[in-house]
mmCIF file of C-alpha atoms in Angstrom:
data_model
loop_
_atom_site.group_PDB
_atom_site.id
_atom_site.type_symbol
_atom_site.label_atom_id
_atom_site.label_comp_id
_atom_site.label_asym_id
_atom_site.label_seq_id
_atom_site.Cartn_x
_atom_site.Cartn_y
_atom_site.Cartn_z
ATOM 1 C CA MET A 1 121.856 113.745 125.515
ATOM 2 C CA LEU A 2 122.282 111.737 122.244
ATOM 3 C CA VAL A 3 120.894 108.203 121.729
ATOM 4 C CA LYS A 4 122.960 105.373 120.561
ATOM 5 C CA ARG A 5 122.289 105.347 116.851
ATOM 6 C CA LEU A 6 120.076 102.469 115.570
ATOM 7 C CA PRO A 7 120.123 101.387 111.950
ATOM 8 C CA ILE A 8 116.375 102.161 111.743
ATOM 9 C CA PHE A 9 117.069 105.859 112.284
ATOM 10 C CA GLN A 10 118.806 105.997 108.908
ATOM 11 C CA LEU A 11 115.498 106.527 107.126
ATOM 12 C CA PHE A 12 114.958 109.811 108.811
ATOM 13 C CA MET A 13 118.469 111.075 108.708
ATOM 14 C CA ASP A 14 118.749 110.521 104.950
ATOM 15 C CA ARG A 15 115.545 112.224 103.868
ATOM 16 C CA GLN A 16 115.038 115.809 102.744
ATOM 17 C CA ASP A 17 111.536 116.961 101.932
ATOM 18 C CA GLY A 18 110.365 113.354 102.087
ATOM 19 C CA GLN A 19 112.811 112.039 99.508
ATOM 20 C CA ASN A 20 116.159 110.298 99.802
ATOM 21 C CA ALA A 21 118.695 113.115 99.572
ATOM 22 C CA LEU A 22 121.510 110.992 98.024
ATOM 23 C CA ILE A 23 119.305 109.640 95.185
ATOM 24 C CA ASP A 24 118.063 113.068 94.394
ATOM 25 C CA ALA A 25 121.586 114.559 94.361
ATOM 26 C CA VAL A 26 122.728 111.831 91.953
ATOM 27 C CA ARG A 27 119.731 112.420 89.700
ATOM 28 C CA GLU A 28 120.434 116.123 89.744
ATOM 29 C CA ILE A 29 124.066 115.504 88.734
ATOM 30 C CA ASN A 30 125.152 117.574 91.760
ATOM 31 C CA ALA A 31 128.537 116.184 92.588
ATOM 32 C CA SER A 32 129.253 118.683 95.469
ATOM 33 C CA HIS A 33 125.965 117.857 97.157
ATOM 34 C CA VAL A 34 126.630 114.086 96.696
ATOM 35 C CA ARG A 35 130.046 114.602 98.410
ATOM 36 C CA GLU A 36 128.411 116.546 101.272
ATOM 37 C CA ILE A 37 125.703 113.877 101.832
ATOM 38 C CA VAL A 38 128.025 110.891 101.862
ATOM 39 C CA ARG A 39 130.493 112.579 104.114
ATOM 40 C CA GLY A 40 127.552 113.226 106.513
ATOM 41 C CA GLY A 41 127.084 109.489 106.753
ATOM 42 C CA ALA A 42 124.119 108.828 104.395
ATOM 43 C CA TYR A 43 123.547 105.169 103.664
ATOM 44 C CA ILE A 44 125.415 104.926 100.372
ATOM 45 C CA ASN A 45 123.989 101.616 99.009
ATOM 46 C CA VAL A 46 120.333 102.768 98.909
ATOM 47 C CA TYR A 47 118.159 101.507 96.030
ATOM 48 C CA SER A 48 115.990 103.786 93.916
ATOM 49 C CA GLN A 49 112.354 102.914 93.198
ATOM 50 C CA HIS A 50 113.595 101.664 89.783
ATOM 51 C CA GLY A 51 115.840 98.958 91.423
ATOM 52 C CA ASN A 52 119.187 100.614 90.925
ATOM 53 C CA THR A 53 121.781 101.816 93.647
ATOM 54 C CA CYS A 54 123.266 105.326 93.245
ATOM 55 C CA LEU A 55 126.436 103.771 91.833
ATOM 56 C CA HIS A 56 124.383 101.864 89.213
ATOM 57 C CA MET A 57 122.673 105.179 88.251
ATOM 58 C CA ALA A 58 125.772 107.212 88.131
ATOM 59 C CA THR A 59 127.697 104.699 86.050
ATOM 60 C CA LYS A 60 124.923 104.071 83.529
ATOM 61 C CA ARG A 61 124.469 107.898 83.044
ATOM 62 C CA GLY A 62 128.166 108.645 82.743
ATOM 63 C CA TYR A 63 128.493 110.814 85.821
ATOM 64 C CA ALA A 64 132.300 110.203 86.325
ATOM 65 C CA GLU A 65 132.879 112.510 89.224
ATOM 66 C CA ILE A 66 129.946 111.122 91.199
ATOM 67 C CA VAL A 67 131.070 107.532 90.458
ATOM 68 C CA GLU A 68 134.444 108.278 92.016
ATOM 69 C CA ILE A 69 132.864 109.973 95.053
ATOM 70 C CA LEU A 70 130.577 106.990 95.754
ATOM 71 C CA ILE A 71 133.333 104.421 95.281
ATOM 72 C CA LYS A 72 135.801 106.274 97.517
ATOM 73 C CA ASN A 73 133.109 106.542 100.190
ATOM 74 C CA GLY A 74 132.478 102.839 100.311
ATOM 75 C CA ALA A 75 129.748 102.160 97.754
ATOM 76 C CA ASP A 76 129.404 98.391 97.345
ATOM 77 C CA ARG A 77 130.569 97.483 93.764
ATOM 78 C CA SER A 78 129.256 93.916 94.028
ATOM 79 C CA LEU A 79 125.556 94.717 94.549
ATOM 80 C CA LEU A 80 123.155 93.611 91.818
ATOM 81 C CA ASN A 81 120.361 95.746 90.402
ATOM 82 C CA SER A 82 117.042 94.557 89.169
ATOM 83 C CA GLN A 83 118.623 93.347 85.972
ATOM 84 C CA ASN A 84 121.119 91.388 87.989
ATOM 85 C CA ARG A 85 123.993 93.607 86.870
ATOM 86 C CA THR A 86 126.779 95.064 89.049
ATOM 87 C CA PRO A 87 127.413 98.802 88.823
ATOM 88 C CA GLU A 88 130.427 98.286 86.657
ATOM 89 C CA GLN A 89 128.311 96.188 84.284
ATOM 90 C CA MET A 90 126.201 99.231 83.588
ATOM 91 C CA LEU A 91 129.135 100.673 81.725
ATOM 92 C CA ASN A 92 128.413 99.489 78.234
ATOM 93 C CA THR A 93 131.796 98.916 76.668
ATOM 94 C CA SER A 94 130.270 99.575 73.183
ATOM 95 C CA TYR A 95 130.203 103.275 73.993
ATOM 96 C CA ARG A 96 133.452 103.705 72.065
ATOM 97 C CA THR A 97 131.694 102.953 68.807
ATOM 98 C CA THR A 98 128.144 104.140 69.617
ATOM 99 C CA GLN A 99 128.762 107.418 71.588
ATOM 100 C CA THR A 100 129.041 110.471 69.372
ATOM 101 C CA ASP A 101 129.062 113.068 72.153
ATOM 102 C CA SER A 102 132.744 113.697 72.948
ATOM 103 C CA ARG A 103 132.024 114.841 76.511
ATOM 104 C CA LYS A 104 130.056 111.650 77.323
ATOM 105 C CA LEU A 105 132.736 109.588 75.640
ATOM 106 C CA GLU A 106 135.350 111.179 77.876
ATOM 107 C CA ASN A 107 133.259 110.551 81.040
ATOM 108 C CA TYR A 108 132.659 106.921 80.128
ATOM 109 C CA GLU A 109 136.446 106.504 79.633
ATOM 110 C CA LYS A 110 136.978 108.065 83.015
ATOM 111 C CA ILE A 111 134.538 105.829 84.689
ATOM 112 C CA GLU A 112 136.272 102.752 83.197
ATOM 113 C CA LYS A 113 139.587 103.984 84.572
ATOM 114 C CA ILE A 114 137.993 104.618 88.013
ATOM 115 C CA TYR A 115 136.734 101.032 88.193
ATOM 116 C CA LYS A 116 140.037 99.550 87.099
ATOM 117 C CA LYS A 117 142.036 101.713 89.530
ATOM 118 C CA SER A 118 139.777 100.824 92.521
ATOM 119 C CA LYS A 119 139.287 97.093 91.555
ATOM 120 C CA ASN A 120 141.272 95.642 94.522
ATOM 121 C CA LYS A 121 140.841 98.513 96.951
ATOM 122 C CA LYS A 122 138.444 98.731 99.861
ATOM 123 C CA TYR A 123 137.027 102.094 101.086
ATOM 124 C CA ARG A 124 135.611 102.805 104.461
ATOM 125 C CA ILE A 125 131.900 103.653 104.646
ATOM 126 C CA ARG A 126 131.236 106.932 106.440
ATOM 127 C CA VAL A 127 129.516 106.684 109.833
ATOM 128 C CA PRO A 128 126.730 109.224 110.462
ATOM 129 C CA ASP A 129 126.238 111.346 113.506
ATOM 130 C CA VAL A 130 124.014 110.019 116.363
ATOM 131 C CA PHE A 131 120.360 110.823 116.087
ATOM 132 C CA PRO A 132 119.312 113.201 118.832
ATOM 133 C CA SER A 133 116.103 112.712 120.777
ATOM 134 C CA SER A 134 115.374 116.341 120.152
ATOM 135 C CA SER A 135 114.709 115.333 116.530
ATOM 136 C CA PHE A 136 112.103 112.740 117.513
ATOM 137 C CA HIS A 137 108.559 113.305 116.102
ATOM 138 C CA ILE A 138 106.302 111.076 118.259
ATOM 139 C CA PHE A 139 102.695 110.013 117.611
ATOM 140 C CA ALA A 140 100.388 107.833 119.786
ATOM 141 C CA ASP A 141 97.777 105.641 118.304
ATOM 142 C CA LYS A 142 94.057 106.116 119.160
ATOM 143 C CA ASN A 143 94.046 102.774 121.109
ATOM 144 C CA THR A 144 96.575 103.922 123.684
ATOM 145 C CA ASP A 145 95.223 105.049 127.070
ATOM 146 C CA ASP A 146 93.910 108.597 126.812
ATOM 147 C CA GLU A 147 94.931 109.711 130.266
ATOM 148 C CA LEU A 148 98.469 108.207 129.833
ATOM 149 C CA THR A 149 98.871 109.671 126.400
ATOM 150 C CA ASN A 150 97.746 113.172 127.460
ATOM 151 C CA ARG A 151 100.221 113.162 130.216
ATOM 152 C CA PHE A 152 103.046 112.015 127.919
ATOM 153 C CA MET A 153 102.124 114.554 125.254
ATOM 154 C CA GLY A 154 102.240 117.295 127.873
ATOM 155 C CA GLN A 155 105.557 116.255 129.252
ATOM 156 C CA PHE A 156 107.191 115.837 125.887
ATOM 157 C CA SER A 157 105.269 118.468 123.895
ATOM 158 C CA ALA A 158 108.352 119.581 122.043
ATOM 159 C CA ILE A 159 108.830 116.196 120.287
ATOM 160 C CA ALA A 160 105.275 114.755 120.432
ATOM 161 C CA SER A 161 102.288 115.457 118.178
ATOM 162 C CA THR A 162 98.558 114.588 118.105
ATOM 163 C CA GLU A 163 98.862 114.369 114.278
ATOM 164 C CA LEU A 164 100.506 111.764 112.040
ATOM 165 C CA LEU A 165 102.920 113.707 109.902
ATOM 166 C CA PRO A 166 105.368 112.849 107.092
ATOM 167 C CA THR A 167 108.103 113.659 109.635
ATOM 168 C CA THR A 168 106.788 111.233 112.272
ATOM 169 C CA THR A 169 109.621 109.015 113.553
ATOM 170 C CA HIS A 170 107.942 107.059 116.353
ATOM 171 C CA TYR A 171 104.438 105.511 116.347
ATOM 172 C CA ILE A 172 103.378 104.427 119.916
ATOM 173 C CA VAL A 173 100.839 101.521 119.990
ATOM 174 C CA HIS A 174 99.031 99.466 122.590
ATOM 175 C CA THR A 175 100.165 95.871 122.783
ATOM 176 C CA ASP A 176 99.012 92.787 124.697
ATOM 177 C CA SER A 177 100.923 91.317 127.635
ATOM 178 C CA ASN A 178 103.281 89.507 125.173
ATOM 179 C CA GLY A 179 104.150 92.723 123.400
ATOM 180 C CA ILE A 180 102.099 91.772 120.266
ATOM 181 C CA LEU A 181 100.303 94.571 118.407
ATOM 182 C CA GLU A 182 96.805 93.607 117.101
ATOM 183 C CA ILE A 183 96.300 95.155 113.730
ATOM 184 C CA ASP A 184 92.765 96.579 113.371
ATOM 185 C CA SER A 185 92.972 98.811 110.269
ATOM 186 C CA PHE A 186 94.646 98.952 106.818
ATOM 187 C CA GLU A 187 96.078 102.364 107.735
ATOM 188 C CA LEU A 188 98.010 100.756 110.562
ATOM 189 C CA VAL A 189 99.495 98.227 108.140
ATOM 190 C CA VAL A 190 100.781 101.156 105.995
ATOM 191 C CA TRP A 191 102.522 102.793 108.938
ATOM 192 C CA ILE A 192 104.010 99.547 110.213
ATOM 193 C CA LEU A 193 105.616 98.956 106.797
ATOM 194 C CA SER A 194 106.558 102.535 106.243
ATOM 195 C CA GLY A 195 109.849 102.456 108.270
ATOM 196 C CA VAL A 196 108.371 104.455 111.132
ATOM 197 C CA ILE A 197 109.635 103.150 114.467
ATOM 198 C CA ILE A 198 106.798 101.245 116.190
ATOM 199 C CA VAL A 199 107.122 101.281 119.998
ATOM 200 C CA ARG A 200 105.065 99.896 122.868
ATOM 201 C CA ASP A 201 102.885 102.152 124.965
ATOM 202 C CA THR A 202 104.823 101.123 128.111
ATOM 203 C CA TRP A 203 107.474 103.542 126.871
ATOM 204 C CA MET A 204 105.235 106.464 127.664
ATOM 205 C CA MET A 205 104.544 105.095 131.184
ATOM 206 C CA ASP A 206 108.241 104.590 131.969
ATOM 207 C CA CYS A 207 109.225 107.946 130.401
ATOM 208 C CA LEU A 208 106.757 109.708 132.800
ATOM 209 C CA LYS A 209 108.595 108.082 135.719
ATOM 210 C CA ASP A 210 112.052 108.835 134.367
ATOM 211 C CA LYS A 211 112.297 111.278 131.413
ATOM 212 C CA ARG A 212 115.829 110.046 130.550
ATOM 213 C CA LEU A 213 114.134 106.834 129.216
ATOM 214 C CA ILE A 214 113.088 108.888 126.154
ATOM 215 C CA GLU A 215 116.561 107.968 124.968
ATOM 216 C CA LYS A 216 115.871 104.172 125.364
ATOM 217 C CA ASP A 217 113.314 103.814 122.683
ATOM 218 C CA SER A 218 115.141 100.759 121.408
ATOM 219 C CA ALA A 219 114.094 98.818 124.521
ATOM 220 C CA TYR A 220 110.403 99.209 123.663
ATOM 221 C CA LEU A 221 110.378 98.178 120.007
ATOM 222 C CA VAL A 222 107.368 96.250 118.766
ATOM 223 C CA GLU A 223 108.630 93.092 117.084
ATOM 224 C CA ARG A 224 105.518 91.110 116.477
ATOM 225 C CA VAL A 225 102.080 91.936 115.119
ATOM 226 C CA ARG A 226 98.818 89.880 114.836
ATOM 227 C CA TYR A 227 96.677 90.146 111.770
ATOM 228 C CA LYS A 228 93.512 87.971 111.400
ATOM 229 C CA GLY A 229 94.823 85.445 113.842
ATOM 230 C CA MET A 230 98.377 85.194 112.325
ATOM 231 C CA VAL A 231 101.363 86.390 114.175
ATOM 232 C CA TYR A 232 104.308 87.972 112.163
ATOM 233 C CA ASP A 233 107.681 88.879 113.498
ATOM 234 C CA THR A 234 108.744 90.978 110.554
ATOM 235 C CA VAL A 235 108.303 94.523 112.019
ATOM 236 C CA ILE A 236 112.054 95.113 112.687
ATOM 237 C CA GLN A 237 112.898 93.471 109.289
ATOM 238 C CA TRP A 238 110.606 96.100 107.546
ATOM 239 C CA SER A 239 112.062 98.958 109.555
ATOM 240 C CA ASN A 240 115.618 97.944 108.707
ATOM 241 C CA ALA A 241 114.805 97.451 105.080
ATOM 242 C CA MET A 242 113.238 100.880 104.752
ATOM 243 C CA ALA A 243 116.096 102.479 106.671
ATOM 244 C CA LYS A 244 118.705 101.008 104.418
ATOM 245 C CA GLY A 245 116.741 101.524 101.263
ATOM 246 C CA THR A 246 116.965 97.910 100.069
ATOM 247 C CA MET A 247 115.465 96.799 96.757
ATOM 248 C CA PRO A 248 111.775 97.876 96.870
ATOM 249 C CA TYR A 249 109.630 94.964 97.866
ATOM 250 C CA LEU A 250 107.099 95.548 95.117
ATOM 251 C CA TYR A 251 109.467 96.468 92.366
ATOM 252 C CA GLY A 252 108.071 95.141 89.040
ATOM 253 C CA VAL A 253 104.589 94.861 90.465
ATOM 254 C CA TYR A 254 101.533 96.383 88.673
ATOM 255 C CA VAL A 255 98.376 96.534 90.775
ATOM 256 C CA ALA A 256 94.723 96.859 89.648
ATOM 257 C CA VAL A 257 91.754 97.107 92.054
ATOM 258 C CA VAL A 258 88.472 95.551 91.051
ATOM 259 C CA ILE A 259 86.370 96.485 94.049
ATOM 260 C CA GLN A 260 83.405 98.826 93.762
ATOM 261 C CA ASN A 261 83.609 101.851 96.117
ATOM 262 C CA TYR A 262 86.728 100.458 97.745
ATOM 263 C CA GLY A 263 87.118 102.314 101.099
ATOM 264 C CA ASN A 264 90.891 101.607 101.510
ATOM 265 C CA LEU A 265 91.905 102.747 98.028
ATOM 266 C CA ILE A 266 94.006 105.739 99.255
ATOM 267 C CA PRO A 267 96.090 103.767 101.881
ATOM 268 C CA LEU A 268 96.485 100.907 99.330
ATOM 269 C CA VAL A 269 97.926 103.331 96.762
ATOM 270 C CA THR A 270 100.262 104.755 99.449
ATOM 271 C CA LEU A 271 101.398 101.213 100.416
ATOM 272 C CA VAL A 272 101.978 100.054 96.887
ATOM 273 C CA THR A 273 103.821 103.161 95.672
ATOM 274 C CA THR A 274 105.927 103.392 98.821
ATOM 275 C CA HIS A 275 107.319 99.974 98.132
ATOM 276 C CA GLY A 276 108.009 100.444 94.408
ATOM 277 C CA GLY A 277 104.781 99.114 92.816
ATOM 278 C CA ILE A 278 102.664 100.797 90.206
ATOM 279 C CA ILE A 279 98.925 101.366 90.572
ATOM 280 C CA LEU A 280 97.087 100.958 87.281
ATOM 281 C CA GLU A 281 94.018 103.047 86.458
ATOM 282 C CA LEU A 282 92.775 100.502 83.907
ATOM 283 C CA PHE A 283 92.586 96.715 84.096
ATOM 284 C CA PRO A 284 95.842 95.343 82.700
ATOM 285 C CA GLU A 285 95.858 93.747 79.303
ATOM 286 C CA LYS A 286 98.604 91.017 78.784
ATOM 287 C CA SER A 287 99.511 92.597 75.460
ATOM 288 C CA GLN A 288 101.208 95.455 77.351
ATOM 289 C CA PHE A 289 103.375 93.129 79.401
ATOM 290 C CA ASN A 290 106.078 90.591 78.711
ATOM 291 C CA ILE A 291 105.009 86.937 79.068
ATOM 292 C CA GLY A 292 107.289 85.161 81.515
ATOM 293 C CA SER A 293 108.186 88.256 83.476
ATOM 294 C CA HIS A 294 108.023 88.350 87.271
ATOM 295 C CA PRO A 295 108.432 90.864 90.122
ATOM 296 C CA TYR A 296 112.172 90.873 90.947
ATOM 297 C CA LEU A 297 111.729 89.797 94.584
ATOM 298 C CA HIS A 298 108.873 87.439 93.817
ATOM 299 C CA ALA A 299 110.060 85.228 90.974
ATOM 300 C CA HIS A 300 107.289 82.700 91.631
ATOM 301 C CA LEU A 301 104.491 85.229 91.021
ATOM 302 C CA GLY A 302 102.923 86.984 88.042
ATOM 303 C CA PRO A 303 103.548 90.728 87.987
ATOM 304 C CA LEU A 304 100.011 91.803 87.558
ATOM 305 C CA PHE A 305 98.431 91.894 91.048
ATOM 306 C CA ILE A 306 94.613 91.999 91.076
ATOM 307 C CA ILE A 307 93.012 93.124 94.383
ATOM 308 C CA HIS A 308 89.469 91.893 94.530
ATOM 309 C CA ASP A 309 86.684 91.111 97.020
ATOM 310 C CA GLY A 310 85.390 87.907 95.543
ATOM 311 C CA GLN A 311 82.444 89.600 93.870
ATOM 312 C CA THR A 312 83.840 89.597 90.376
ATOM 313 C CA ASN A 313 84.384 86.571 88.236
ATOM 314 C CA LEU A 314 88.116 86.434 87.711
ATOM 315 C CA GLU A 315 88.474 82.735 86.869
ATOM 316 C CA SER A 316 90.002 83.358 83.439
ATOM 317 C CA TYR A 317 92.686 85.449 85.072
ATOM 318 C CA LYS A 318 93.290 83.035 87.945
ATOM 319 C CA ASN A 319 93.685 80.216 85.405
ATOM 320 C CA ASP A 320 95.787 82.213 82.976
ATOM 321 C CA THR A 321 98.128 79.805 81.259
ATOM 322 C CA ASP A 322 100.888 82.395 81.085
ATOM 323 C CA LYS A 323 100.612 82.899 84.830
ATOM 324 C CA MET A 324 100.751 86.697 84.484
ATOM 325 C CA TYR A 325 98.123 87.425 87.095
ATOM 326 C CA THR A 326 98.377 87.141 90.849
ATOM 327 C CA LEU A 327 95.057 87.473 92.665
ATOM 328 C CA PHE A 328 94.681 88.722 96.234
ATOM 329 C CA THR A 329 91.762 89.777 98.522
ATOM 330 C CA GLU A 330 92.720 92.724 100.673
ATOM 331 C CA GLU A 331 93.276 90.338 103.533
ATOM 332 C CA GLU A 332 95.439 88.043 101.419
ATOM 333 C CA PHE A 333 97.522 91.044 100.273
ATOM 334 C CA VAL A 334 98.122 92.272 103.799
ATOM 335 C CA HIS A 335 99.307 88.744 104.770
ATOM 336 C CA PHE A 336 101.631 88.777 101.737
ATOM 337 C CA MET A 337 103.215 92.139 102.731
ATOM 338 C CA LEU A 338 103.535 91.153 106.435
ATOM 339 C CA LYS A 339 105.167 87.848 105.648
ATOM 340 C CA ARG A 340 107.994 89.651 103.818
ATOM 341 C CA MET A 341 108.924 86.503 101.957
ATOM 342 C CA ILE A 342 111.539 87.102 99.217
ATOM 343 C CA ASN A 343 112.276 84.978 96.139
ATOM 344 C CA VAL A 344 114.738 86.742 94.031
ATOM 345 C CA ASP A 345 114.701 86.401 90.217
ATOM 346 C CA LYS A 346 118.266 84.969 89.763
ATOM 347 C CA SER A 347 118.043 84.551 85.969
ATOM 348 C CA GLU A 348 120.965 86.040 84.071
ATOM 349 C CA ASN A 349 118.732 88.472 82.284
ATOM 350 C CA PRO A 350 115.443 89.035 84.053
ATOM 351 C CA ILE A 351 112.559 89.815 81.729
ATOM 352 C CA SER A 352 111.252 93.412 81.861
ATOM 353 C CA VAL A 353 107.544 93.375 82.890
ATOM 354 C CA LEU A 354 106.591 96.195 80.449
ATOM 355 C CA VAL A 355 106.767 95.410 76.718
ATOM 356 C CA ASP A 356 108.236 98.842 75.970
ATOM 357 C CA GLY A 357 111.352 98.754 78.108
ATOM 358 C CA GLU A 358 112.602 98.879 81.682
ATOM 359 C CA ASP A 359 110.032 98.917 84.522
#
């Protein structure tokens, strides 16, 4: 039996070897593969870690055939990238005087004609196949009941695992009577925000009574979590954002850690890089970054995030007159991520964070 397809399944359907297949195909200039992927229903408006949709990428690089495939399969021509440009605006009209490669010149001319021809046309987005329960990869958290979990794992051994894997689709957790998950580790935060489907442990109990309920995972989704006394209802927002490949939440963020022997460094690196941020090996010096720049989705913050434990004197950075630094303890950073508050930089020409070019 096939489940009714949820938007949050898109993440798993669009991945190959842990990467978004459509983005990789565009980068590889593989038009036939792009066509195959979009016809299979891949989410076509996915953003790369560099803040561009596939249509932005293909237009900028002069991939005429790919541009046409994307547009005719419903790519949104109105979406803005991290420079607040539409895909068509990535076509620099000065190419006629600056481009010396005749093949590239021809491709840019083709792209310009494609945009003009499709200007007032609408194209249908392909709908993917349903996601079969046979493709589920289910993991149960350590805080679930051992006896219940063992019975479930035995009953559904073909799609359940005692190991967390890159292919995990469902993460089963124990919640309170109100369905709220209590976060007790940084690693759990990483998984909650990863796009994996977080489900209540009552799903296991009900599936053991009626195995057909394995198809009804959507009825058991965790919607709220509690962290350090604060309750957040952003779990589904995060799942949908990851499934659709929206603008990375930490695009334009550069992170430095100033904690000696920091035990959560590996999961922090995973969290930051998954969401488009950059981990710095050395403490950031302002001379390497543009004054007045901001992370694209956090226009009120400085782009240089400092994770600290309060043991280092950072007053000069906290009081930086250029407001380039944003200081967090680990706890404050987790709250920041769970809130999922977005303040888009709407300036006409957002300033690149790095001095030497695009982020």
